[in-house]
Tab-separated table of C-alpha atoms in Angstrom:
chain	number	residue	atom	x	y	z
K	23	MET	CA	9.764	25.908	-18.974
K	24	VAL	CA	8.541	25.643	-22.581
K	25	GLU	CA	10.403	28.817	-23.574
K	26	ARG	CA	13.598	27.473	-22.065
K	27	LEU	CA	13.275	24.233	-24.044
K	28	LEU	CA	12.678	26.190	-27.263
K	29	HIS	CA	15.697	28.378	-26.594
K	30	ASN	CA	17.904	25.316	-26.114
K	31	TRP	CA	16.463	23.620	-29.182
K	32	HIS	CA	17.112	26.551	-31.551
K	33	GLY	CA	20.216	27.777	-29.731
K	34	TYR	CA	20.886	31.181	-28.147
K	35	VAL	CA	23.869	33.468	-27.518
K	36	LYS	CA	25.030	35.823	-24.798
K	37	LEU	CA	25.939	39.246	-26.279
K	38	ARG	CA	27.707	42.403	-25.086
K	39	LEU	CA	26.358	45.690	-26.490
K	40	HIS	CA	28.675	48.714	-26.755
K	41	GLY	CA	28.379	51.879	-28.757
K	42	TYR	CA	26.885	55.306	-29.309
K	43	SER	CA	23.189	54.587	-28.747
K	44	PRO	CA	22.518	51.187	-27.141
K	45	GLU	CA	19.042	52.264	-26.005
K	46	ARG	CA	18.057	52.930	-29.598
K	47	PHE	CA	19.234	49.467	-30.575
K	48	LEU	CA	17.112	47.883	-27.858
K	49	ASN	CA	14.069	49.906	-28.926
K	50	LEU	CA	14.525	48.839	-32.540
K	51	CYS	CA	14.711	45.185	-31.484
K	52	ASN	CA	11.534	45.620	-29.474
K	53	ALA	CA	9.762	47.254	-32.421
K	54	ARG	CA	10.674	44.313	-34.673
K	55	LYS	CA	9.567	41.723	-32.022
K	56	LEU	CA	13.063	40.298	-31.566
K	57	GLU	CA	13.267	38.401	-28.280
K	58	ILE	CA	15.811	39.713	-25.760
K	59	TRP	CA	16.058	38.651	-22.099
K	60	GLY	CA	18.386	38.811	-19.144
K	61	ILE	CA	19.490	42.414	-19.789
K	62	LEU	CA	22.256	43.475	-17.390
K	63	CYS	CA	24.264	46.722	-17.293
K	64	LYS	CA	27.948	45.976	-16.713
K	65	ASP	CA	30.883	48.441	-16.914
K	66	GLY	CA	28.850	50.889	-19.026
K	67	ASP	CA	27.855	48.194	-21.529
K	68	TYR	CA	24.820	45.948	-21.777
K	69	GLU	CA	24.841	42.157	-21.635
K	70	PHE	CA	21.811	40.127	-22.688
K	71	PHE	CA	20.665	36.918	-24.325
K	72	MET	CA	19.204	36.537	-27.819
K	73	THR	CA	18.083	33.580	-29.916
K	74	VAL	CA	20.180	32.551	-32.906
K	75	PRO	CA	17.378	33.327	-35.425
K	76	GLY	CA	17.009	36.759	-33.824
K	77	TYR	CA	20.737	37.427	-33.892
K	78	ARG	CA	20.786	36.821	-37.640
K	79	LYS	CA	18.305	39.697	-38.138
K	80	VAL	CA	20.042	42.424	-36.125
K	81	LYS	CA	22.805	43.379	-38.563
K	82	PRO	CA	20.821	46.314	-40.116
K	83	LEU	CA	19.841	47.484	-36.631
K	84	VAL	CA	23.483	47.493	-35.508
K	85	ARG	CA	24.492	49.796	-38.365
K	86	LYS	CA	21.489	52.053	-37.892
K	87	SER	CA	22.081	52.581	-34.142
K	88	ARG	CA	25.893	52.741	-34.459
K	89	VAL	CA	26.630	50.055	-31.858
K	90	ARG	CA	28.831	47.006	-31.701
K	91	LEU	CA	27.809	43.487	-30.680
K	92	ARG	CA	30.194	40.830	-29.411
K	93	ILE	CA	29.301	37.216	-28.765
K	94	LEU	CA	30.394	36.150	-25.284
K	95	GLU	CA	28.982	32.613	-25.042
K	96	ARG	CA	26.943	30.143	-27.092
K	97	TYR	CA	24.292	27.812	-25.708
K	98	GLY	CA	21.820	25.222	-26.960
K	99	LEU	CA	21.621	22.005	-28.945
K	100	PRO	CA	23.070	23.293	-32.272
K	101	PHE	CA	26.274	24.504	-30.587
K	102	PHE	CA	26.500	21.336	-28.465
K	103	LEU	CA	26.327	19.137	-31.565
K	104	TYR	CA	28.849	21.284	-33.390
K	105	ARG	CA	31.371	21.139	-30.511
K	106	ASN	CA	31.057	17.361	-30.310
K	107	ARG	CA	30.877	16.629	-34.051
K	108	LYS	CA	34.151	14.654	-33.956
K	109	ARG	CA	33.276	12.555	-30.884
K	110	LYS	CA	31.930	9.494	-32.662
K	111	LEU	CA	31.773	7.285	-29.589
K	112	PHE	CA	29.834	9.939	-27.723
K	113	GLY	CA	27.379	10.195	-30.598
K	114	ALA	CA	27.066	6.431	-30.789
K	115	GLY	CA	26.443	6.246	-27.040
K	116	LEU	CA	23.794	8.966	-27.229
K	117	ALA	CA	22.077	7.210	-30.121
K	118	GLY	CA	22.308	3.900	-28.269
K	119	PHE	CA	20.680	5.483	-25.234
K	120	PHE	CA	17.646	6.571	-27.246
K	121	VAL	CA	17.478	3.166	-28.946
K	122	PHE	CA	17.560	1.551	-25.494
K	123	LEU	CA	14.687	3.766	-24.313
K	124	TYR	CA	12.697	2.861	-27.414
K	125	VAL	CA	13.232	-0.859	-26.818
K	126	MET	CA	12.243	-0.485	-23.138
K	127	SER	CA	9.062	1.317	-24.175
K	128	LEU	CA	7.885	-1.823	-26.017
K	129	PHE	CA	7.424	-3.798	-22.785
K	130	VAL	CA	5.401	-3.576	-19.562
K	131	TRP	CA	7.514	-2.886	-16.475
K	132	ASP	CA	4.848	-1.958	-13.920
K	133	ILE	CA	1.316	-3.195	-13.143
K	134	GLU	CA	-1.037	-1.118	-11.015
K	135	PHE	CA	-4.498	-1.951	-9.651
K	136	GLU	CA	-6.940	0.668	-8.450
K	137	GLY	CA	-10.242	0.170	-6.637
K	138	ASN	CA	-9.535	-3.337	-5.301
K	139	TYR	CA	-10.566	-3.754	-1.659
K	140	HIS	CA	-11.954	-7.286	-1.421
K	141	TYR	CA	-9.234	-8.873	-3.567
K	142	THR	CA	-5.611	-8.281	-2.601
K	143	TYR	CA	-2.837	-7.177	-4.938
K	144	ASP	CA	-1.145	-10.595	-4.697
K	145	THR	CA	-4.367	-12.393	-5.651
K	146	LEU	CA	-4.837	-10.265	-8.756
K	147	ILE	CA	-1.160	-10.574	-9.754
K	148	ARG	CA	-1.352	-14.372	-9.480
K	149	TYR	CA	-4.406	-14.352	-11.741
K	150	LEU	CA	-2.529	-12.264	-14.327
K	151	ALA	CA	0.405	-14.693	-14.136
K	152	ASP	CA	-1.993	-17.571	-14.878
K	153	GLN	CA	-3.107	-15.605	-17.961
K	154	ASP	CA	0.552	-15.210	-19.060
K	155	VAL	CA	0.502	-11.483	-18.261
K	156	ASP	CA	3.557	-10.482	-16.271
K	157	TYR	CA	6.294	-7.873	-15.918
K	158	GLY	CA	8.519	-7.572	-18.970
K	159	MET	CA	6.010	-8.889	-21.506
K	160	TYR	CA	5.567	-7.364	-24.964
K	161	LYS	CA	2.853	-4.699	-24.854
K	162	LYS	CA	1.221	-5.716	-28.132
K	163	ARG	CA	0.522	-9.188	-26.713
K	164	ILE	CA	-1.817	-7.719	-24.082
K	165	ASP	CA	-5.484	-7.913	-25.048
K	166	CYS	CA	-7.189	-5.443	-22.705
K	167	GLU	CA	-10.730	-6.481	-23.678
K	168	GLU	CA	-9.951	-10.131	-22.987
K	169	LEU	CA	-8.422	-9.175	-19.615
K	170	GLU	CA	-11.531	-7.228	-18.643
K	171	SER	CA	-13.925	-10.082	-19.480
K	172	GLY	CA	-11.619	-12.573	-17.734
K	173	PHE	CA	-11.572	-10.545	-14.507
K	174	ARG	CA	-15.374	-10.285	-14.457
K	175	ALA	CA	-15.789	-14.005	-15.085
K	176	HIS	CA	-13.152	-15.198	-12.589
K	177	PHE	CA	-13.957	-12.804	-9.704
K	178	PRO	CA	-17.708	-12.664	-8.982
K	179	GLU	CA	-17.422	-9.603	-6.731
K	180	ILE	CA	-15.925	-7.479	-9.549
K	181	THR	CA	-18.673	-5.708	-11.497
K	182	TRP	CA	-16.615	-3.362	-13.709
K	183	VAL	CA	-13.048	-3.479	-15.054
K	184	SER	CA	-11.056	-1.124	-17.239
K	185	ALA	CA	-7.611	-2.196	-18.467
K	186	ARG	CA	-5.273	-0.026	-20.522
K	187	VAL	CA	-1.589	0.262	-21.322
K	188	SER	CA	-0.038	3.681	-20.729
K	189	GLY	CA	3.672	4.109	-21.362
K	190	THR	CA	5.297	1.036	-19.839
K	191	ARG	CA	2.508	0.462	-17.291
K	192	LEU	CA	-0.549	-1.769	-17.304
K	193	LEU	CA	-3.284	0.141	-15.457
K	194	ILE	CA	-6.305	-1.850	-14.263
K	195	HIS	CA	-9.211	-0.011	-12.633
K	196	ILE	CA	-11.656	-2.204	-10.730
K	197	LYS	CA	-15.060	-1.626	-9.169
K	198	GLU	CA	-16.234	-4.242	-6.688
K	199	ASN	CA	-19.788	-5.081	-5.745
K	200	GLU	CA	-20.612	-3.532	-2.363
K	201	VAL	CA	-23.653	-5.789	-1.913
K	202	ILE	CA	-23.235	-9.473	-1.053
K	203	SER	CA	-23.838	-11.367	-4.295
K	204	THR	CA	-25.023	-14.611	-2.678
K	205	LEU	CA	-26.708	-15.088	0.666
K	206	PRO	CA	-25.293	-17.897	2.805
K	207	GLU	CA	-27.555	-20.935	3.040
K	208	LYS	CA	-29.376	-21.179	6.339
K	209	ASP	CA	-28.666	-24.353	8.276
K	210	GLU	CA	-31.947	-26.029	9.219
K	211	THR	CA	-30.443	-29.128	10.864
K	212	PRO	CA	-32.247	-29.843	14.169
K	213	CYS	CA	-30.103	-29.160	17.210
K	214	ASP	CA	-30.039	-28.051	20.861
K	215	LEU	CA	-28.513	-24.892	22.270
K	216	VAL	CA	-25.965	-25.416	25.042
K	217	ALA	CA	-23.863	-23.045	27.130
K	218	ALA	CA	-20.459	-22.263	25.641
K	219	LYS	CA	-19.123	-21.208	29.055
K	220	PRO	CA	-20.372	-20.987	32.666
K	221	GLY	CA	-22.349	-17.965	33.838
K	222	VAL	CA	-25.533	-16.559	35.355
K	223	ILE	CA	-28.439	-16.028	32.949
K	224	THR	CA	-29.475	-12.362	32.772
K	225	SER	CA	-31.827	-12.387	29.761
K	226	MET	CA	-33.328	-15.006	27.478
K	227	ILE	CA	-35.350	-14.708	24.268
K	228	VAL	CA	-36.442	-18.062	22.787
K	229	ARG	CA	-37.676	-18.083	19.200
K	230	GLN	CA	-37.732	-21.814	18.582
K	231	GLY	CA	-37.383	-24.780	20.920
K	232	ILE	CA	-38.120	-25.463	24.588
K	233	ALA	CA	-36.255	-23.435	27.243
K	234	GLN	CA	-34.533	-25.541	29.921
K	235	VAL	CA	-33.290	-22.704	32.136
K	236	ALA	CA	-34.652	-19.395	33.422
K	237	ILE	CA	-33.301	-15.925	34.171
K	238	GLY	CA	-31.161	-16.009	37.304
K	239	ASP	CA	-30.084	-19.636	36.876
K	240	GLU	CA	-26.397	-20.470	37.088
K	241	VAL	CA	-25.324	-22.717	34.217
K	242	GLU	CA	-22.196	-24.719	33.450
K	243	ALA	CA	-20.388	-25.122	30.151
K	244	GLY	CA	-22.180	-27.707	27.991
K	245	GLN	CA	-25.478	-27.464	29.877
K	246	VAL	CA	-28.562	-27.525	27.624
K	247	LEU	CA	-30.241	-24.118	27.453
K	248	VAL	CA	-32.887	-24.711	24.781
K	249	LYS	CA	-33.955	-28.163	23.553
K	250	GLY	CA	-34.618	-28.809	19.897
K	251	ILE	CA	-37.114	-31.606	20.624
K	252	VAL	CA	-40.693	-30.333	20.978
K	253	PRO	CA	-43.124	-32.954	22.444
K	254	ILE	CA	-46.834	-33.153	21.632
K	255	VAL	CA	-48.955	-34.315	24.588
K	256	ASN	CA	-52.609	-35.311	24.944
K	257	ASP	CA	-55.055	-34.352	27.652
K	258	ALA	CA	-53.522	-36.939	29.990
K	259	GLU	CA	-50.109	-35.247	29.674
K	260	GLU	CA	-48.805	-38.240	27.729
K	261	VAL	CA	-46.343	-37.717	24.890
K	262	VAL	CA	-48.110	-38.878	21.753
K	263	ASN	CA	-45.759	-37.335	19.208
K	264	GLN	CA	-42.773	-35.067	18.859
K	265	TYR	CA	-40.928	-33.114	16.217
K	266	THR	CA	-37.429	-31.754	16.051
K	267	VAL	CA	-36.429	-28.176	15.291
K	268	ARG	CA	-33.288	-26.163	15.146
K	269	ALA	CA	-33.302	-24.391	18.512
K	270	ASP	CA	-33.004	-20.620	18.167
K	271	ALA	CA	-32.589	-18.170	21.062
K	272	ASP	CA	-30.540	-15.286	22.428
K	273	VAL	CA	-29.211	-16.200	25.879
K	274	THR	CA	-27.192	-13.515	27.650
K	275	ALA	CA	-25.276	-14.346	30.812
K	276	ARG	CA	-22.959	-12.705	33.279
K	277	THR	CA	-19.618	-14.420	32.722
K	278	VAL	CA	-16.005	-14.202	33.844
K	279	ASN	CA	-13.237	-14.092	31.228
K	280	GLY	CA	-9.689	-14.499	32.456
K	281	TYR	CA	-6.277	-14.183	30.906
K	282	SER	CA	-2.769	-14.974	32.022
K	283	LYS	CA	0.719	-14.322	30.681
K	284	SER	CA	4.055	-15.464	32.053
K	285	PHE	CA	7.475	-14.314	30.904
K	286	PRO	CA	11.041	-14.214	32.280
K	287	LEU	CA	11.824	-11.310	34.569
K	288	MET	CA	15.168	-10.845	32.823
K	289	HIS	CA	15.058	-9.598	29.256
K	290	THR	CA	17.495	-8.474	26.586
K	291	GLU	CA	17.617	-4.740	26.000
K	292	ARG	CA	18.926	-3.417	22.685
K	293	VAL	CA	20.038	0.207	22.354
K	294	ALA	CA	21.682	2.121	19.527
K	295	THR	CA	25.360	2.924	20.024
K	296	GLY	CA	25.318	5.893	17.644
K	297	ARG	CA	27.383	4.261	14.897
K	298	THR	CA	25.687	4.115	11.505
K	299	ARG	CA	26.347	2.537	8.136
K	300	ARG	CA	24.969	3.381	4.752
K	301	GLY	CA	24.924	1.481	1.510
K	302	TRP	CA	23.170	1.175	-1.819
K	303	TYR	CA	22.058	-1.543	-4.124
K	304	VAL	CA	21.023	-1.746	-7.770
K	305	LYS	CA	18.638	-4.344	-9.146
K	306	ALA	CA	17.919	-5.126	-12.787
K	307	GLY	CA	15.491	-7.994	-13.263
K	308	ASN	CA	16.738	-10.910	-11.140
K	309	ALA	CA	20.303	-9.589	-10.892
K	310	SER	CA	21.325	-7.232	-8.086
K	311	PHE	CA	24.466	-5.640	-6.727
K	312	THR	CA	24.857	-4.363	-3.171
K	313	PHE	CA	27.468	-1.915	-1.973
K	314	LEU	CA	27.812	-1.759	1.821
K	315	VAL	CA	30.852	-0.748	3.824
K	316	PRO	CA	32.089	-3.753	5.878
K	317	ALA	CA	31.436	-3.683	9.624
K	318	TRP	CA	34.214	-4.606	12.023
K	319	GLY	CA	33.605	-6.262	15.361
K	320	GLU	CA	30.831	-8.503	16.640
K	321	GLN	CA	28.108	-5.927	17.267
K	322	GLN	CA	24.578	-6.354	15.912
K	323	TRP	CA	23.196	-4.107	13.192
K	324	ASP	CA	19.626	-3.179	12.296
K	325	TYR	CA	19.019	-2.274	8.657
K	326	VAL	CA	16.261	-0.351	6.914
K	327	MET	CA	15.995	-0.363	3.132
K	328	GLU	CA	14.023	1.966	0.864
K	329	GLU	CA	13.522	0.794	-2.707
K	330	ARG	CA	12.233	2.758	-5.668
K	331	GLN	CA	11.738	1.902	-9.308
K	332	LEU	CA	13.363	4.156	-11.876
K	333	LYS	CA	11.072	6.066	-14.202
K	334	LEU	CA	11.463	8.836	-16.761
K	335	PHE	CA	7.870	10.086	-16.660
K	336	SER	CA	4.775	9.279	-14.640
K	337	ASN	CA	3.917	6.260	-16.843
K	338	PHE	CA	7.369	5.412	-18.270
K	339	TYR	CA	8.832	2.923	-15.798
K	340	LEU	CA	12.106	1.051	-16.326
K	341	PRO	CA	13.098	-2.433	-15.071
K	342	PHE	CA	15.700	-0.974	-12.731
K	343	TYR	CA	15.486	-0.457	-8.975
K	344	LEU	CA	17.628	1.600	-6.640
K	345	GLY	CA	17.778	0.897	-2.920
K	346	ASP	CA	19.051	3.028	-0.057
K	347	ILE	CA	20.306	0.952	2.901
K	348	LYS	CA	20.666	2.506	6.365
K	349	GLY	CA	22.103	0.601	9.328
K	350	LYS	CA	22.324	1.311	13.051
K	351	GLU	CA	24.693	-0.489	15.368
K	352	MET	CA	22.885	-2.026	18.341
K	353	SER	CA	24.274	-3.095	21.699
K	354	ALA	CA	22.494	-5.789	23.736
K	355	TYR	CA	22.569	-6.459	27.472
K	356	ASP	CA	20.359	-8.293	30.006
K	357	ARG	CA	18.434	-6.537	32.761
K	358	LYS	CA	15.305	-6.938	34.900
K	359	TYR	CA	12.008	-5.237	34.239
K	360	THR	CA	11.296	-2.336	36.565
K	361	ASP	CA	8.000	-2.002	38.456
K	362	GLU	CA	6.862	0.741	36.082
K	363	GLU	CA	7.636	-1.410	33.050
K	364	LEU	CA	5.697	-4.331	34.528
K	365	LYS	CA	2.708	-2.045	35.093
K	366	ASP	CA	2.921	-0.886	31.473
K	367	ILE	CA	3.059	-4.489	30.229
K	368	ALA	CA	0.057	-5.408	32.387
K	369	GLY	CA	-1.850	-2.391	31.067
K	370	ARG	CA	-1.130	-3.347	27.451
K	371	GLU	CA	-2.210	-6.942	28.044
K	372	LYS	CA	-5.451	-5.745	29.618
K	373	GLU	CA	-6.176	-3.362	26.742
K	374	LEU	CA	-5.430	-6.056	24.167
K	375	PHE	CA	-7.740	-8.576	25.843
K	376	ALA	CA	-10.470	-5.942	26.229
K	377	GLU	CA	-10.239	-5.095	22.509
K	378	LYS	CA	-10.692	-8.748	21.584
K	379	LEU	CA	-13.781	-9.000	23.787
K	380	THR	CA	-15.239	-5.770	22.399
K	381	GLU	CA	-14.756	-6.989	18.827
K	382	LYS	CA	-16.942	-10.009	19.697
K	383	GLY	CA	-19.727	-7.742	20.983
K	384	VAL	CA	-19.059	-8.492	24.667
K	385	GLN	CA	-20.068	-5.843	27.208
K	386	ILE	CA	-17.455	-5.350	29.951
K	387	LEU	CA	-18.831	-4.654	33.423
K	388	GLU	CA	-15.688	-4.679	35.568
K	389	ASN	CA	-12.096	-5.847	35.467
K	390	ASN	CA	-9.106	-6.420	37.728
K	391	ASP	CA	-5.556	-7.628	37.222
K	392	ARG	CA	-2.644	-8.799	39.328
K	393	ILE	CA	1.143	-8.984	38.903
K	394	GLU	CA	3.061	-11.790	40.627
K	395	THR	CA	6.847	-11.999	40.490
K	396	SER	CA	9.371	-14.601	41.578
K	397	ALA	CA	13.134	-14.676	41.358
K	398	THR	CA	13.115	-15.457	37.642
K	399	LYS	CA	9.553	-15.151	36.357
K	400	CYS	CA	6.681	-12.665	36.188
K	401	THR	CA	3.025	-13.686	35.803
K	402	ILE	CA	0.246	-11.265	34.877
K	403	THR	CA	-3.328	-12.448	35.485
K	404	GLY	CA	-6.609	-10.635	35.013
K	405	GLN	CA	-10.355	-11.146	34.995
K	406	PHE	CA	-13.177	-9.367	33.183
K	407	VAL	CA	-16.773	-9.610	34.353
K	408	THR	CA	-18.847	-9.359	31.187
K	409	LEU	CA	-22.280	-9.703	29.649
K	410	GLU	CA	-22.287	-11.872	26.540
K	411	GLN	CA	-24.343	-14.376	24.599
K	412	ILE	CA	-23.272	-17.873	25.543
K	413	GLN	CA	-25.481	-20.138	23.395
K	414	LYS	CA	-23.990	-22.474	20.826
K	415	ALA	CA	-25.469	-25.238	18.689
K	416	ALA	CA	-25.040	-28.891	19.699
K	417	PRO	CA	-26.374	-32.152	18.161
K	418	LEU	CA	-29.605	-33.538	19.543
K	419	ALA	CA	-29.367	-36.255	22.174
K	420	GLN	CA	-30.449	-39.353	20.236
K	421	GLU	CA	-31.629	-41.193	23.358
K	422	GLU	CA	-34.291	-38.521	23.928
K	423	ILE	CA	-35.837	-38.990	20.491
K	424	ILE	CA	-38.844	-41.341	20.775
K	425	PRO	CA	-38.673	-43.925	17.969
K	426	ASN	CA	-41.510	-45.208	15.788
K	427	ILE	CA	-43.663	-42.109	16.172
K	428	GLU	CA	-44.880	-40.836	12.871
K	429	PRO	CA	-45.255	-37.093	12.328
K	430	GLU	CA	-48.764	-35.636	12.547
K	431	GLU	CA	-48.666	-34.738	8.857
K	432	THR	CA	-48.104	-38.403	7.911
K	433	LYS	CA	-51.037	-39.614	10.045
K	434	ALA	CA	-53.309	-37.022	8.533
K	435	THR	CA	-52.354	-38.183	5.044
K	436	GLN	CA	-53.144	-41.789	5.843
């Protein structure tokens, strides 16, 4: 690749060699380190390529080996410029092109983040916009050190930032803290634990509070499981004091979780007819132009667009975008779901509901579903028998708090 660029830069010629001793001529060129390539024997003569500086040195070798050289073709930048020396508009356009590239290289046309997992691309871009850093800004106005310190100060989970400008791109490498920087404050407000849903208690571990139910009991939603009011009694079993705590326990119960979905039995089916359309669009900044062949008729079309930003090199992006538009003609008609399709829909609904339960840490014991159809509607119902924790915090019942009883610590102080 490099040799080819050098050949085009200095210029090279295609020669035909004819004469008494062509082999001697080639050996002499080799002895004097003159570059020759692409040797081809044609009609008893030799054709090959040679650089312009090398061609200027072969005159003594031609006489010595008694051969004749004829230039067939000329290639490279020097010959290109010579052939177009009178085309002033072409030269002006070529010069303008390089001036345009130089002007484009003074601005930022692409911003890339690497290493961001906690903070999304949109969040980081909005922060840069607030700092007056955006696409199309002058590169010399970007203070990378100030950007780095600003990111660390504004985003507490970012521990290391490296910002640099390469070509027409602003590259920002981020390292986020994998350890939680601040622990959430623990709520110590006194409360009871109640059942979030009905079920049969299968296990119960109480860490704080007074249990109100036992293993094997059937509870209803809202029923108190663990009380946050702990009484203090004397020898006569009389309540002499009490204190409130935040009830804490793990209460696991056998529960039933159901789901239901209804939808019309008739649905619209869309299929491709086989007709396609293709178009393109060009975007420069906020201006865009779309070229798409018109579609005749009243059929529906689905379009897919692929967009790419123009670039000369890996880090030399330009503010121009090209898009490839592909369209498929779709035909729509109404039909009923078949029995197999209804079974597939029921299976997907069951899997989706099971995934949601599993994500919450619920253990599934058994499940069943049912499909009911009428003339116009289909209903899918299902039930999952599960094991799950059902406790949830609830405010203390104020009527159960005995007034005017001082805590034991206060009495001891007095």
